[in-house]
mmCIF file of C-alpha atoms in Angstrom:
data_model
loop_
_atom_site.group_PDB
_atom_site.id
_atom_site.type_symbol
_atom_site.label_atom_id
_atom_site.label_comp_id
_atom_site.label_asym_id
_atom_site.label_seq_id
_atom_site.Cartn_x
_atom_site.Cartn_y
_atom_site.Cartn_z
ATOM 1 C CA MET A 1 4.842 -15.056 -19.094
ATOM 2 C CA THR A 2 8.077 -13.245 -19.946
ATOM 3 C CA THR A 3 8.376 -9.471 -20.107
ATOM 4 C CA PHE A 4 8.699 -9.680 -23.905
ATOM 5 C CA GLU A 5 5.574 -11.835 -24.245
ATOM 6 C CA GLY A 6 3.662 -9.508 -21.960
ATOM 7 C CA THR A 7 4.788 -6.498 -23.984
ATOM 8 C CA LYS A 8 3.575 -8.095 -27.219
ATOM 9 C CA GLU A 9 0.162 -8.769 -25.679
ATOM 10 C CA ILE A 10 -0.041 -5.183 -24.399
ATOM 11 C CA GLN A 11 0.887 -3.795 -27.817
ATOM 12 C CA ALA A 12 -1.727 -5.951 -29.541
ATOM 13 C CA LEU A 13 -4.410 -4.783 -27.122
ATOM 14 C CA GLU A 14 -3.343 -1.136 -27.580
ATOM 15 C CA LEU A 15 -3.718 -1.472 -31.348
ATOM 16 C CA GLU A 16 -7.142 -3.058 -30.894
ATOM 17 C CA ILE A 17 -8.248 -0.216 -28.615
ATOM 18 C CA MET A 18 -6.977 2.376 -31.097
ATOM 19 C CA GLU A 19 -9.015 0.734 -33.855
ATOM 20 C CA LYS A 20 -12.124 0.629 -31.642
ATOM 21 C CA LYS A 21 -11.663 4.322 -30.850
ATOM 22 C CA ARG A 22 -11.450 5.090 -34.570
ATOM 23 C CA GLN A 23 -14.676 3.156 -35.150
ATOM 24 C CA LEU A 24 -16.367 4.962 -32.257
ATOM 25 C CA SER A 25 -15.343 8.342 -33.676
ATOM 26 C CA GLN A 26 -16.729 7.398 -37.081
ATOM 27 C CA LEU A 27 -20.042 6.223 -35.592
ATOM 28 C CA ARG A 28 -20.425 9.521 -33.765
ATOM 29 C CA LYS A 29 -19.813 11.465 -36.969
ATOM 30 C CA GLU A 30 -22.455 9.395 -38.771
ATOM 31 C CA GLN A 31 -25.157 10.345 -36.259
ATOM 32 C CA ALA A 32 -27.648 12.895 -37.554
ATOM 33 C CA PRO A 33 -27.219 16.209 -35.650
ATOM 34 C CA GLN A 34 -30.287 17.252 -33.658
ATOM 35 C CA LYS A 35 -31.614 20.807 -33.723
ATOM 36 C CA VAL A 36 -31.637 22.540 -30.321
ATOM 37 C CA LYS A 37 -33.134 25.764 -29.034
ATOM 38 C CA ASN A 38 -31.134 28.904 -28.468
ATOM 39 C CA TYR A 39 -30.656 28.624 -24.678
ATOM 40 C CA LEU A 40 -30.002 31.636 -22.450
ATOM 41 C CA PHE A 41 -27.004 31.638 -20.093
ATOM 42 C CA LEU A 42 -25.425 34.085 -17.640
ATOM 43 C CA THR A 43 -21.755 35.009 -18.006
ATOM 44 C CA THR A 44 -19.390 35.626 -15.094
ATOM 45 C CA ASP A 45 -19.985 39.373 -15.463
ATOM 46 C CA GLN A 46 -23.756 38.842 -15.073
ATOM 47 C CA LYS A 47 -24.630 39.370 -18.739
ATOM 48 C CA THR A 48 -27.226 37.277 -20.554
ATOM 49 C CA VAL A 49 -25.928 35.462 -23.647
ATOM 50 C CA THR A 50 -27.500 32.953 -25.991
ATOM 51 C CA LEU A 51 -26.152 29.615 -27.111
ATOM 52 C CA GLU A 52 -25.580 31.213 -30.506
ATOM 53 C CA ASP A 53 -23.494 33.971 -28.891
ATOM 54 C CA LEU A 54 -21.115 31.353 -27.500
ATOM 55 C CA PHE A 55 -20.048 30.427 -31.050
ATOM 56 C CA LYS A 56 -18.662 33.954 -31.562
ATOM 57 C CA ASP A 57 -17.286 33.967 -35.129
ATOM 58 C CA LYS A 58 -16.974 30.177 -35.437
ATOM 59 C CA ASP A 59 -19.404 27.507 -36.570
ATOM 60 C CA GLU A 60 -18.426 24.809 -34.051
ATOM 61 C CA LEU A 61 -18.659 24.832 -30.261
ATOM 62 C CA ILE A 62 -17.630 22.575 -27.364
ATOM 63 C CA ILE A 63 -19.485 22.948 -24.053
ATOM 64 C CA ILE A 64 -18.309 21.201 -20.890
ATOM 65 C CA HIS A 65 -21.005 20.104 -18.440
ATOM 66 C CA ASN A 66 -19.350 20.805 -15.072
ATOM 67 C CA MET A 67 -20.950 20.068 -11.696
ATOM 68 C CA GLY A 68 -19.537 23.221 -10.060
ATOM 69 C CA ARG A 69 -16.796 24.395 -7.694
ATOM 70 C CA ASN A 70 -17.630 21.820 -4.998
ATOM 71 C CA CYS A 71 -16.699 18.881 -7.234
ATOM 72 C CA ARG A 72 -12.941 18.265 -7.036
ATOM 73 C CA TYR A 73 -13.151 15.796 -9.930
ATOM 74 C CA CYS A 74 -14.819 18.309 -12.256
ATOM 75 C CA SER A 75 -12.180 20.811 -11.162
ATOM 76 C CA MET A 76 -9.411 18.417 -12.239
ATOM 77 C CA TRP A 77 -10.983 17.938 -15.672
ATOM 78 C CA GLY A 78 -11.194 21.736 -15.970
ATOM 79 C CA ASP A 79 -7.495 22.081 -15.153
ATOM 80 C CA GLY A 80 -6.700 19.720 -18.017
ATOM 81 C CA PHE A 81 -8.824 21.639 -20.508
ATOM 82 C CA ASN A 82 -7.109 24.880 -19.514
ATOM 83 C CA GLY A 83 -3.849 23.550 -20.916
ATOM 84 C CA VAL A 84 -5.295 22.782 -24.366
ATOM 85 C CA TYR A 85 -7.803 25.638 -24.614
ATOM 86 C CA HIS A 86 -5.640 27.854 -26.846
ATOM 87 C CA HIS A 87 -5.124 24.940 -29.249
ATOM 88 C CA LEU A 88 -8.883 24.297 -29.527
ATOM 89 C CA LEU A 89 -9.549 27.941 -30.436
ATOM 90 C CA SER A 90 -7.941 27.419 -33.837
ATOM 91 C CA ARG A 91 -10.880 25.154 -34.696
ATOM 92 C CA CYS A 92 -13.854 25.955 -32.454
ATOM 93 C CA GLU A 93 -15.072 27.859 -29.408
ATOM 94 C CA PHE A 94 -14.859 26.245 -25.966
ATOM 95 C CA VAL A 95 -17.045 27.084 -22.925
ATOM 96 C CA LEU A 96 -17.527 25.518 -19.502
ATOM 97 C CA SER A 97 -21.084 25.457 -18.113
ATOM 98 C CA SER A 98 -21.990 24.803 -14.470
ATOM 99 C CA PRO A 99 -24.970 25.422 -12.159
ATOM 100 C CA ASP A 100 -22.971 27.789 -9.930
ATOM 101 C CA ASP A 101 -23.869 31.466 -9.650
ATOM 102 C CA PRO A 102 -21.814 33.659 -12.018
ATOM 103 C CA ALA A 103 -20.035 35.368 -9.101
ATOM 104 C CA VAL A 104 -19.003 31.991 -7.689
ATOM 105 C CA GLN A 105 -17.763 30.924 -11.116
ATOM 106 C CA GLU A 106 -15.709 34.092 -11.531
ATOM 107 C CA ASP A 107 -14.001 33.733 -8.149
ATOM 108 C CA PHE A 108 -13.280 30.033 -8.542
ATOM 109 C CA ALA A 109 -12.007 30.314 -12.138
ATOM 110 C CA ALA A 110 -9.581 33.048 -11.056
ATOM 111 C CA SER A 111 -8.299 30.945 -8.142
ATOM 112 C CA LYS A 112 -7.704 28.057 -10.574
ATOM 113 C CA GLY A 113 -6.160 30.210 -13.283
ATOM 114 C CA TRP A 114 -8.680 29.078 -15.907
ATOM 115 C CA SER A 115 -8.540 31.129 -19.096
ATOM 116 C CA PHE A 116 -11.582 29.691 -20.897
ATOM 117 C CA PRO A 117 -15.025 31.342 -20.546
ATOM 118 C CA LEU A 118 -17.655 30.073 -18.109
ATOM 119 C CA VAL A 119 -21.432 30.387 -18.211
ATOM 120 C CA SER A 120 -24.057 29.560 -15.612
ATOM 121 C CA SER A 121 -26.815 27.095 -16.540
ATOM 122 C CA LYS A 122 -28.563 27.601 -13.199
ATOM 123 C CA GLU A 123 -31.629 29.267 -14.708
ATOM 124 C CA ASN A 124 -32.127 27.059 -17.785
ATOM 125 C CA THR A 125 -32.798 23.403 -18.680
ATOM 126 C CA PHE A 126 -29.685 22.989 -20.804
ATOM 127 C CA SER A 127 -28.083 20.193 -18.733
ATOM 128 C CA GLN A 128 -31.372 18.319 -18.345
ATOM 129 C CA ASP A 129 -32.231 18.518 -22.037
ATOM 130 C CA LEU A 130 -28.783 17.255 -23.042
ATOM 131 C CA GLY A 131 -29.043 14.298 -20.643
ATOM 132 C CA PHE A 132 -26.588 15.437 -17.956
ATOM 133 C CA LYS A 133 -29.049 16.105 -15.142
ATOM 134 C CA ASN A 134 -32.163 14.484 -13.766
ATOM 135 C CA GLU A 135 -34.230 14.776 -10.588
ATOM 136 C CA LYS A 136 -31.684 12.798 -8.550
ATOM 137 C CA THR A 137 -28.233 13.667 -9.819
ATOM 138 C CA SER A 138 -26.007 15.515 -12.270
ATOM 139 C CA MET A 139 -23.317 14.058 -14.498
ATOM 140 C CA PRO A 140 -20.216 15.779 -15.896
ATOM 141 C CA GLY A 141 -19.435 15.522 -19.585
ATOM 142 C CA VAL A 142 -19.137 17.309 -22.893
ATOM 143 C CA SER A 143 -21.442 18.213 -25.772
ATOM 144 C CA THR A 144 -20.545 19.557 -29.209
ATOM 145 C CA PHE A 145 -22.596 21.798 -31.467
ATOM 146 C CA LYS A 146 -22.514 23.240 -34.956
ATOM 147 C CA LYS A 147 -24.223 26.287 -36.462
ATOM 148 C CA ASN A 148 -25.291 26.654 -40.083
ATOM 149 C CA GLU A 149 -25.382 29.801 -42.204
ATOM 150 C CA GLU A 150 -28.990 30.494 -41.188
ATOM 151 C CA GLY A 151 -28.046 30.497 -37.520
ATOM 152 C CA MET A 152 -29.708 27.162 -36.720
ATOM 153 C CA ILE A 153 -27.886 25.262 -33.958
ATOM 154 C CA TYR A 154 -27.470 21.497 -33.920
ATOM 155 C CA HIS A 155 -26.271 19.126 -31.202
ATOM 156 C CA CYS A 156 -23.667 16.826 -32.752
ATOM 157 C CA SER A 157 -22.355 14.541 -30.019
ATOM 158 C CA SER A 158 -21.972 14.048 -26.263
ATOM 159 C CA ALA A 159 -19.889 11.995 -23.856
ATOM 160 C CA TYR A 160 -19.920 11.480 -20.093
ATOM 161 C CA PHE A 161 -16.854 12.017 -17.910
ATOM 162 C CA GLY A 162 -15.505 9.543 -15.386
ATOM 163 C CA PRO A 163 -12.284 7.905 -14.167
ATOM 164 C CA GLY A 164 -10.403 6.344 -17.063
ATOM 165 C CA ASP A 165 -12.187 8.271 -19.819
ATOM 166 C CA GLU A 166 -10.536 9.900 -22.822
ATOM 167 C CA TYR A 167 -10.902 13.431 -21.469
ATOM 168 C CA CYS A 168 -8.588 13.414 -18.425
ATOM 169 C CA VAL A 169 -4.977 12.370 -18.926
ATOM 170 C CA ILE A 170 -4.386 11.916 -15.178
ATOM 171 C CA TYR A 171 -5.922 8.449 -15.015
ATOM 172 C CA SER A 172 -4.038 7.205 -18.069
ATOM 173 C CA LEU A 173 -0.768 8.221 -16.426
ATOM 174 C CA LEU A 174 -1.746 6.766 -13.036
ATOM 175 C CA ASP A 175 -2.593 3.456 -14.712
ATOM 176 C CA LEU A 176 1.026 3.201 -15.827
ATOM 177 C CA LEU A 177 2.145 3.203 -12.195
ATOM 178 C CA HIS A 178 2.376 -0.025 -10.232
ATOM 179 C CA ALA A 179 -0.025 1.076 -7.477
ATOM 180 C CA PRO A 180 -3.782 1.042 -8.244
ATOM 181 C CA SER A 181 -5.468 4.349 -9.128
ATOM 182 C CA GLU A 182 -8.875 3.620 -7.563
ATOM 183 C CA ASP A 183 -8.015 5.477 -4.353
ATOM 184 C CA PHE A 184 -6.787 8.627 -6.125
ATOM 185 C CA ILE A 185 -8.445 11.849 -4.884
ATOM 186 C CA PRO A 186 -7.886 15.087 -6.887
ATOM 187 C CA GLN A 187 -6.888 18.314 -5.145
ATOM 188 C CA LEU A 188 -9.090 21.395 -5.442
ATOM 189 C CA LYS A 189 -6.163 23.782 -4.962
ATOM 190 C CA HIS A 190 -2.992 24.154 -6.997
ATOM 191 C CA ASN A 191 -0.918 25.438 -4.087
ATOM 192 C CA LEU A 192 -1.066 22.905 -1.250
ATOM 193 C CA ARG A 193 1.680 24.637 0.759
ATOM 194 C CA SER A 194 -0.394 27.722 1.493
ATOM 195 C CA SER A 195 -3.935 29.027 1.921
ATOM 196 C CA PHE A 196 -3.085 31.789 -0.592
ATOM 197 C CA GLN A 197 -3.861 30.924 -4.220
ATOM 198 C CA LEU A 198 -2.250 33.232 -6.810
ATOM 199 C CA THR A 199 -4.827 34.034 -9.505
ATOM 200 C CA HIS A 200 -4.327 34.933 -13.161
ATOM 201 C CA ASN A 201 -5.364 38.571 -12.604
ATOM 202 C CA VAL A 202 -2.954 41.531 -12.533
ATOM 203 C CA ALA A 203 -4.025 45.189 -12.115
ATOM 204 C CA ILE A 204 -1.794 47.983 -13.436
ATOM 205 C CA GLY A 205 -2.317 51.651 -12.590
ATOM 206 C CA VAL A 206 -1.293 54.005 -15.431
ATOM 207 C CA LYS A 207 -1.147 57.810 -15.672
ATOM 208 C CA HIS A 208 -1.861 58.071 -19.398
ATOM 209 C CA TYR A 209 -4.830 55.747 -19.661
ATOM 210 C CA HIS A 210 -5.861 56.058 -23.324
ATOM 211 C CA GLU A 211 -2.283 55.991 -24.579
ATOM 212 C CA ALA A 212 -1.663 52.899 -22.452
ATOM 213 C CA ILE A 213 -4.630 51.117 -24.048
ATOM 214 C CA GLN A 214 -3.200 51.763 -27.502
ATOM 215 C CA PHE A 215 0.266 50.624 -26.415
ATOM 216 C CA TYR A 216 -0.848 47.340 -24.849
ATOM 217 C CA THR A 217 -3.151 46.641 -27.793
ATOM 218 C CA ASN A 218 -0.971 47.609 -30.765
ATOM 219 C CA ILE A 219 2.598 47.176 -29.491
ATOM 220 C CA ILE A 220 2.416 44.404 -26.878
ATOM 221 C CA GLY A 221 -0.453 42.635 -28.656
ATOM 222 C CA MET A 222 -2.833 42.088 -25.753
ATOM 223 C CA LYS A 223 -6.488 41.348 -26.521
ATOM 224 C CA VAL A 224 -9.086 43.829 -25.260
ATOM 225 C CA GLU A 225 -11.800 41.896 -23.430
ATOM 226 C CA LYS A 226 -13.734 44.842 -21.993
ATOM 227 C CA GLU A 227 -13.046 48.563 -22.269
ATOM 228 C CA GLY A 228 -14.408 51.146 -19.852
ATOM 229 C CA GLN A 229 -13.923 54.797 -18.969
ATOM 230 C CA LYS A 230 -11.541 54.065 -16.089
ATOM 231 C CA GLU A 231 -10.554 50.421 -16.532
ATOM 232 C CA THR A 232 -9.849 48.101 -19.465
ATOM 233 C CA LYS A 233 -9.519 44.342 -19.205
ATOM 234 C CA PHE A 234 -6.915 42.677 -21.434
ATOM 235 C CA SER A 235 -6.020 39.019 -21.817
ATOM 236 C CA MET A 236 -2.777 37.404 -22.938
ATOM 237 C CA ASN A 237 -1.379 33.880 -22.550
ATOM 238 C CA GLY A 238 -3.979 32.911 -19.978
ATOM 239 C CA ARG A 239 -3.496 36.067 -17.871
ATOM 240 C CA ASN A 240 -5.931 38.931 -17.331
ATOM 241 C CA PHE A 241 -4.465 42.441 -17.134
ATOM 242 C CA PHE A 242 -6.649 45.243 -15.769
ATOM 243 C CA ILE A 243 -5.298 48.625 -16.880
ATOM 244 C CA GLU A 244 -6.640 51.308 -14.552
ATOM 245 C CA ASP A 245 -6.653 55.093 -14.931
ATOM 246 C CA SER A 246 -4.616 56.262 -11.937
ATOM 247 C CA GLU A 247 -2.357 59.036 -10.702
ATOM 248 C CA HIS A 248 0.108 56.395 -9.561
ATOM 249 C CA ASN A 249 1.982 53.718 -11.480
ATOM 250 C CA THR A 250 1.164 50.614 -9.472
ATOM 251 C CA VAL A 251 1.028 46.852 -10.012
ATOM 252 C CA HIS A 252 -1.283 44.646 -7.971
ATOM 253 C CA PHE A 253 -1.302 40.861 -8.050
ATOM 254 C CA GLU A 254 -4.168 38.856 -6.610
ATOM 255 C CA PHE A 255 -4.586 36.104 -4.006
ATOM 256 C CA ALA A 256 -7.722 34.034 -3.427
ATOM 257 C CA VAL A 257 -8.380 32.556 0.026
ATOM 258 C CA ASP A 258 -11.107 30.465 1.660
ATOM 259 C CA ASP A 259 -11.052 32.300 5.008
ATOM 260 C CA PHE A 260 -10.639 36.037 4.440
ATOM 261 C CA ASP A 261 -10.639 37.199 8.072
ATOM 262 C CA ARG A 262 -8.021 34.700 9.220
ATOM 263 C CA SER A 263 -5.790 35.359 6.194
ATOM 264 C CA LYS A 264 -6.054 39.125 6.571
ATOM 265 C CA GLN A 265 -5.210 38.996 10.282
ATOM 266 C CA ASN A 266 -2.188 36.827 9.535
ATOM 267 C CA LEU A 267 -1.000 39.429 7.020
ATOM 268 C CA LEU A 268 -1.548 42.355 9.404
ATOM 269 C CA ASP A 269 0.328 40.545 12.154
ATOM 270 C CA SER A 270 3.235 40.177 9.709
ATOM 271 C CA GLY A 271 3.460 43.902 8.939
ATOM 272 C CA CYS A 272 1.123 44.237 5.955
ATOM 273 C CA LYS A 273 -1.150 47.265 5.530
ATOM 274 C CA VAL A 274 -4.616 47.720 4.052
ATOM 275 C CA GLU A 275 -4.518 50.124 1.086
ATOM 276 C CA GLN A 276 -8.192 50.038 0.156
ATOM 277 C CA VAL A 277 -11.384 48.266 1.257
ATOM 278 C CA ASN A 278 -13.539 47.145 -1.656
ATOM 279 C CA HIS A 279 -16.086 45.262 0.435
ATOM 280 C CA ALA A 280 -16.170 42.949 3.464
ATOM 281 C CA LYS A 281 -14.240 40.137 1.802
ATOM 282 C CA SER A 282 -12.175 42.087 -0.728
ATOM 283 C CA GLU A 283 -9.299 44.459 0.097
ATOM 284 C CA MET A 284 -6.119 45.839 -1.432
ATOM 285 C CA ILE A 285 -3.064 44.950 0.668
ATOM 286 C CA SER A 286 0.611 45.945 0.617
ATOM 287 C CA ASP A 287 3.338 43.921 2.306
ATOM 288 C CA PRO A 288 6.515 45.339 3.924
ATOM 289 C CA PHE A 289 8.734 44.154 1.074
ATOM 290 C CA GLY A 290 7.246 45.800 -2.016
ATOM 291 C CA MET A 291 4.379 43.621 -3.249
ATOM 292 C CA SER A 292 0.820 44.928 -3.452
ATOM 293 C CA PHE A 293 -2.107 42.623 -4.081
ATOM 294 C CA HIS A 294 -5.850 42.166 -4.040
ATOM 295 C CA LEU A 295 -7.001 39.716 -1.363
ATOM 296 C CA TYR A 296 -10.472 38.201 -1.668
ATOM 297 C CA GLU A 297 -12.463 35.265 -0.338
ATOM 298 C CA VAL A 298 -13.725 32.810 -2.936
ATOM 299 C CA ARG A 299 -17.506 32.849 -2.835
ATOM 300 C CA LYS A 300 -19.167 29.544 -2.073
ATOM 301 C CA SER A 301 -21.958 27.849 -4.010
ATOM 302 C CA LYS A 302 -25.416 28.278 -2.538
#
């Protein structure tokens, strides 16, 4: 077979697959949506929210069924969704659900730089009822929902995740390489050169707190996520900015590590100083060259 003949066969098969995908999409849309109950979830800040709350002001919702921080494959899928999250928001809301504790989710999402919201399904039967968990195992995937004007919620469609599916571009790209992709193992960390993982959180100390809130909201255009008496959380372009009422103008970045004690000792041996102790695995550090940062150990799943 010549290269040209092989290319023609590949193109014909690609067109056939595209047509099958169109048919599959149409079949899914023709399925009658099924009414579901208004499940309760926990957010990363330990608040209880309902399934209806996750829609916010939209009438469509995508929920990812994720197996948690210990699954490097689920983590890779999550990394891919992070890149398209802001595009999806023009049409629907997008949330990732996993059985991890909210505190574990918060730490891990920060270390990965994920900007989409996470909720814990640990205390409900959401994954089981949607067909993504049984007595023996869990499966990653996605479910979509719609809400009508009366607030009734309906499950529209679901799909499982796995190597070669339509929801992770990595395998499609690997399949174009000459070497087989069966032995590919995703990496949990973005930075493989170091044990320090830069998160998407930045804390800024300001002297004129209330004026600063107005400035960052109205002039810079940041979105207020949570406003408090001494600290306000903003978000912008996938970054979280914590504006803190302070007598000093300071900027703190943030590093996540797996072994806090070893990382801290390495920093101290290199001339760094502890500015503030938050708790046993969370401290504010300054280095000898001008950077200040929050160092914390990513909490593990129980």
